[in-house]
CSV table of N, CA and C in Angstrom, one decimal:
chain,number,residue,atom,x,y,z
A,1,UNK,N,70.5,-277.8,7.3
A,1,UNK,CA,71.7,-278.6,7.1
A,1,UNK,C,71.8,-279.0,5.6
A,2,UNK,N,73.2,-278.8,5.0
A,2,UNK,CA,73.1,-278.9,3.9
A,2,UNK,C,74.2,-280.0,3.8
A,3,UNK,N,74.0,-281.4,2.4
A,3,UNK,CA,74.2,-282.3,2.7
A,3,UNK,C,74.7,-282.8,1.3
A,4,UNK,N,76.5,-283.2,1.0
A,4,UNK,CA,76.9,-283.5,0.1
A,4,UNK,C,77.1,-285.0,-0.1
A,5,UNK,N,76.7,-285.6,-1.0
A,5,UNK,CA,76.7,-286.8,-1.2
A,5,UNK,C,78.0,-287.2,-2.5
A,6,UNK,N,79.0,-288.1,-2.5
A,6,UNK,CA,79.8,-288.3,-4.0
A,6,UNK,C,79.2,-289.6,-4.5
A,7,UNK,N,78.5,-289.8,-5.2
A,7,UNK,CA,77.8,-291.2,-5.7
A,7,UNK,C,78.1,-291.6,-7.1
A,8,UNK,N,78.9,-292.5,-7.0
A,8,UNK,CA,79.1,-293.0,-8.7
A,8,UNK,C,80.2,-291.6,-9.3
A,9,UNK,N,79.7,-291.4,-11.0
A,9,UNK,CA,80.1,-290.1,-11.5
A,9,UNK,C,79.3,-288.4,-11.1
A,10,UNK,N,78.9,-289.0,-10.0
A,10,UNK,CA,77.8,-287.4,-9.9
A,10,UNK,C,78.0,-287.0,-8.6
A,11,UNK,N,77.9,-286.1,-7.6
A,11,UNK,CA,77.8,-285.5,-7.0
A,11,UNK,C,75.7,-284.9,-6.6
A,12,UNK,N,75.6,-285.4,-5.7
A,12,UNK,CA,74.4,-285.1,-5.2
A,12,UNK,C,74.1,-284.1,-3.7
A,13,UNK,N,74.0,-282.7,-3.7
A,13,UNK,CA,73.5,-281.9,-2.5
A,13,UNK,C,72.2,-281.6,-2.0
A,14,UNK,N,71.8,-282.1,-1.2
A,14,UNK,CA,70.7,-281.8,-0.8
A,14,UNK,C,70.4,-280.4,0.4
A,15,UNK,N,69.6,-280.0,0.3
A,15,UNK,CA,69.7,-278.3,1.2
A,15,UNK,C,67.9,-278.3,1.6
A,16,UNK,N,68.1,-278.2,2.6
A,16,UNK,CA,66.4,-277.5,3.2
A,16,UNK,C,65.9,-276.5,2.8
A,17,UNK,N,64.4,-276.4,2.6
A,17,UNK,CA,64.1,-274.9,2.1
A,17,UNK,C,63.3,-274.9,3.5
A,18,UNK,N,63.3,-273.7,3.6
A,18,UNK,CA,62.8,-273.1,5.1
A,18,UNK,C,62.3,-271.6,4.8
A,19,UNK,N,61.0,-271.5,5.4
A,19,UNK,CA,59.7,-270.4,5.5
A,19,UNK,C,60.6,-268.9,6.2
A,20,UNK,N,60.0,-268.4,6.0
A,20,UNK,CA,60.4,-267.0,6.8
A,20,UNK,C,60.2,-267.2,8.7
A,21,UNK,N,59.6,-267.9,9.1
A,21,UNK,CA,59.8,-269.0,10.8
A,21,UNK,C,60.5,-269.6,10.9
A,22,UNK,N,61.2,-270.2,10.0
A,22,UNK,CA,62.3,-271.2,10.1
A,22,UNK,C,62.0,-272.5,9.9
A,23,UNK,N,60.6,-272.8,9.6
A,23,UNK,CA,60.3,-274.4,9.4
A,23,UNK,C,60.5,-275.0,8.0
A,24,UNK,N,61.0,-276.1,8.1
A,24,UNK,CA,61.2,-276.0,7.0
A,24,UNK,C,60.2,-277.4,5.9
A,25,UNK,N,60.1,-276.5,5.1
A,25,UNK,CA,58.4,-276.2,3.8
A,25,UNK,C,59.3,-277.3,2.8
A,26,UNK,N,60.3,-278.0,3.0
A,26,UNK,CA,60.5,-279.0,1.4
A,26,UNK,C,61.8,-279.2,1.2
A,27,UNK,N,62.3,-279.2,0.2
A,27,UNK,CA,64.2,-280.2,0.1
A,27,UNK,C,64.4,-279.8,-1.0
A,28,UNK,N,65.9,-278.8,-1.9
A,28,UNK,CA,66.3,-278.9,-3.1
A,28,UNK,C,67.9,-279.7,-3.0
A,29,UNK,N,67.5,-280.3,-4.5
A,29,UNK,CA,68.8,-281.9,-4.5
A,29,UNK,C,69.3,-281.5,-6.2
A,30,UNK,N,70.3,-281.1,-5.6
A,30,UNK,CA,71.1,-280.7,-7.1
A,30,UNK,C,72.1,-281.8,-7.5
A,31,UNK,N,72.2,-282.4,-8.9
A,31,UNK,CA,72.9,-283.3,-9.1
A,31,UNK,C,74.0,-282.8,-10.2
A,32,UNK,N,75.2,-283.0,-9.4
A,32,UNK,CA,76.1,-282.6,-10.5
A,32,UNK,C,77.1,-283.4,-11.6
A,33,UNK,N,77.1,-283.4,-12.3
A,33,UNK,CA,77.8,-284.8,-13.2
A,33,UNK,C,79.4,-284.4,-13.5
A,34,UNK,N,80.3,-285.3,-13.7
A,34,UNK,CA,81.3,-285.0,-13.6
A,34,UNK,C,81.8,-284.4,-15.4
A,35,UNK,N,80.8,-284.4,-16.1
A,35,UNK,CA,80.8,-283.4,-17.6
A,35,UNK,C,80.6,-282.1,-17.3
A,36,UNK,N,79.9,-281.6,-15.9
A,36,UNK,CA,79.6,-280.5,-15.6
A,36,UNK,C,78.2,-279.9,-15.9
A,37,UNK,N,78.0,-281.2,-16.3
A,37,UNK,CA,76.3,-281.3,-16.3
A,37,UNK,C,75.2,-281.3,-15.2
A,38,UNK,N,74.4,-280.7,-15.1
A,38,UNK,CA,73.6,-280.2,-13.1
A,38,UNK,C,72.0,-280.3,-13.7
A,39,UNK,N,71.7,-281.1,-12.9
A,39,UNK,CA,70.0,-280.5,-12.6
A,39,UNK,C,69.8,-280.4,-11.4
A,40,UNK,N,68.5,-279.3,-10.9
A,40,UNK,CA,68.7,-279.6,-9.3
A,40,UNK,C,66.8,-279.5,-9.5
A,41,UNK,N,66.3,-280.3,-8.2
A,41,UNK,CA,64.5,-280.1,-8.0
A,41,UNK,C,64.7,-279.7,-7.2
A,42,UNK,N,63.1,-278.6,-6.7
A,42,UNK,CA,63.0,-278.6,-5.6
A,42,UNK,C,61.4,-279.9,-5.4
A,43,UNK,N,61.3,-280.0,-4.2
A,43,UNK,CA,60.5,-280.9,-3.5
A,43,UNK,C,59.8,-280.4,-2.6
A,44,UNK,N,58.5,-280.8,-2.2
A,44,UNK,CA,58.1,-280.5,-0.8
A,44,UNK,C,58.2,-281.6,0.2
A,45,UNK,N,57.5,-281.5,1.2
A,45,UNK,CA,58.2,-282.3,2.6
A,45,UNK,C,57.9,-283.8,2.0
A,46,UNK,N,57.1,-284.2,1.4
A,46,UNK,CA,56.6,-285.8,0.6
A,46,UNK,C,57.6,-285.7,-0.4
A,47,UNK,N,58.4,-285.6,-0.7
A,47,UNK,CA,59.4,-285.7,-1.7
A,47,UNK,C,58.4,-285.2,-3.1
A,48,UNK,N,57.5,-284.7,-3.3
A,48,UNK,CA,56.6,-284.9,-4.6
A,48,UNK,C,57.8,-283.7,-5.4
A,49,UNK,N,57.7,-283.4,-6.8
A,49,UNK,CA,58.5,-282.3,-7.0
A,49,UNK,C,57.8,-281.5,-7.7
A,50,UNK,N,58.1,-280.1,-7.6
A,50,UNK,CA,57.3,-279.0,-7.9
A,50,UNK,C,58.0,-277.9,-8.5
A,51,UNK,N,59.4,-277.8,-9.2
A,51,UNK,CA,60.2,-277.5,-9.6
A,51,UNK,C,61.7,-277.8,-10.1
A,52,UNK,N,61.6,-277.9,-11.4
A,52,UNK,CA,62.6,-278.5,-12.1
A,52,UNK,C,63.7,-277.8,-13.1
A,53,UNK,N,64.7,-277.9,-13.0
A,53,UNK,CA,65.8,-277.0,-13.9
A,53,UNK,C,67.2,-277.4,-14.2
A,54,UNK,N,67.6,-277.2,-15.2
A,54,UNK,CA,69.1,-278.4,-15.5
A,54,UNK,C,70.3,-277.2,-16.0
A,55,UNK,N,71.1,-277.9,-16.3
A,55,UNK,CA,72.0,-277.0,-17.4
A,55,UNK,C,72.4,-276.2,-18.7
A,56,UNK,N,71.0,-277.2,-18.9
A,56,UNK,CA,70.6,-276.6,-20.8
A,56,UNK,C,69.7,-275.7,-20.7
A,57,UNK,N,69.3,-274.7,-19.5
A,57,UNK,CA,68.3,-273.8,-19.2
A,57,UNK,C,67.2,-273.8,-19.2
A,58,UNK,N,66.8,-275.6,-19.2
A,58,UNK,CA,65.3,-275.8,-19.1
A,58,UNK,C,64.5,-275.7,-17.7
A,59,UNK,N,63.2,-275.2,-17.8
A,59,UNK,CA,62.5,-275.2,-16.3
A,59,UNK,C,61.5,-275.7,-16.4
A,60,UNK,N,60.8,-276.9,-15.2
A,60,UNK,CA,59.3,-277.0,-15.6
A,60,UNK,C,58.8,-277.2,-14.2
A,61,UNK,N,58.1,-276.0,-13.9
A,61,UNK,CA,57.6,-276.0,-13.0
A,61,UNK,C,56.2,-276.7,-12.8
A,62,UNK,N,55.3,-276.8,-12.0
A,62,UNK,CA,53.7,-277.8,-11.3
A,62,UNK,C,53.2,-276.2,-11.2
A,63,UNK,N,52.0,-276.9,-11.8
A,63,UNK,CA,50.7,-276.0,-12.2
A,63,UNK,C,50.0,-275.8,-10.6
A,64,UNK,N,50.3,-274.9,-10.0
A,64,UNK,CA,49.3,-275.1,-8.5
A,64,UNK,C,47.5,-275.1,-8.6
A,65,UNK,N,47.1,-276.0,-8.0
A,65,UNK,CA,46.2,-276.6,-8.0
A,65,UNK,C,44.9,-275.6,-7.6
């Protein structure tokens, strides 16, 4: 289920990530600003985040452990 939020000047979507079984493994929440500015994370099921990327082409992904 994918899930549109209008909050303030931004736009916030949230979307499930889901496994090749269908379970679903975490949450990406893209925030979009009304400049046309976006970052979106992904998350795992604890909200921790483990992937990060915006509009200025920046990425910073989590070192797996």
């Amino acid at each position: 289920m994918n899930t549109d939020f209008l909050i303030g000047s931004y736009k916030l979507k949230s979307e499930k990530i889901r496994n090749q079984i269908d379970e679903v493994v975490g949450f990406i929440y893209t925030f979009q600003f009304a400049s046309g500015e976006w970052y979106r994370k992904m998350c795992d099921l604890n909200n921790n985040p483990y992937y990060y990327e915006d509009s200025y082409k920046r990425v910073v992904q989590r070192k797996k452990n």
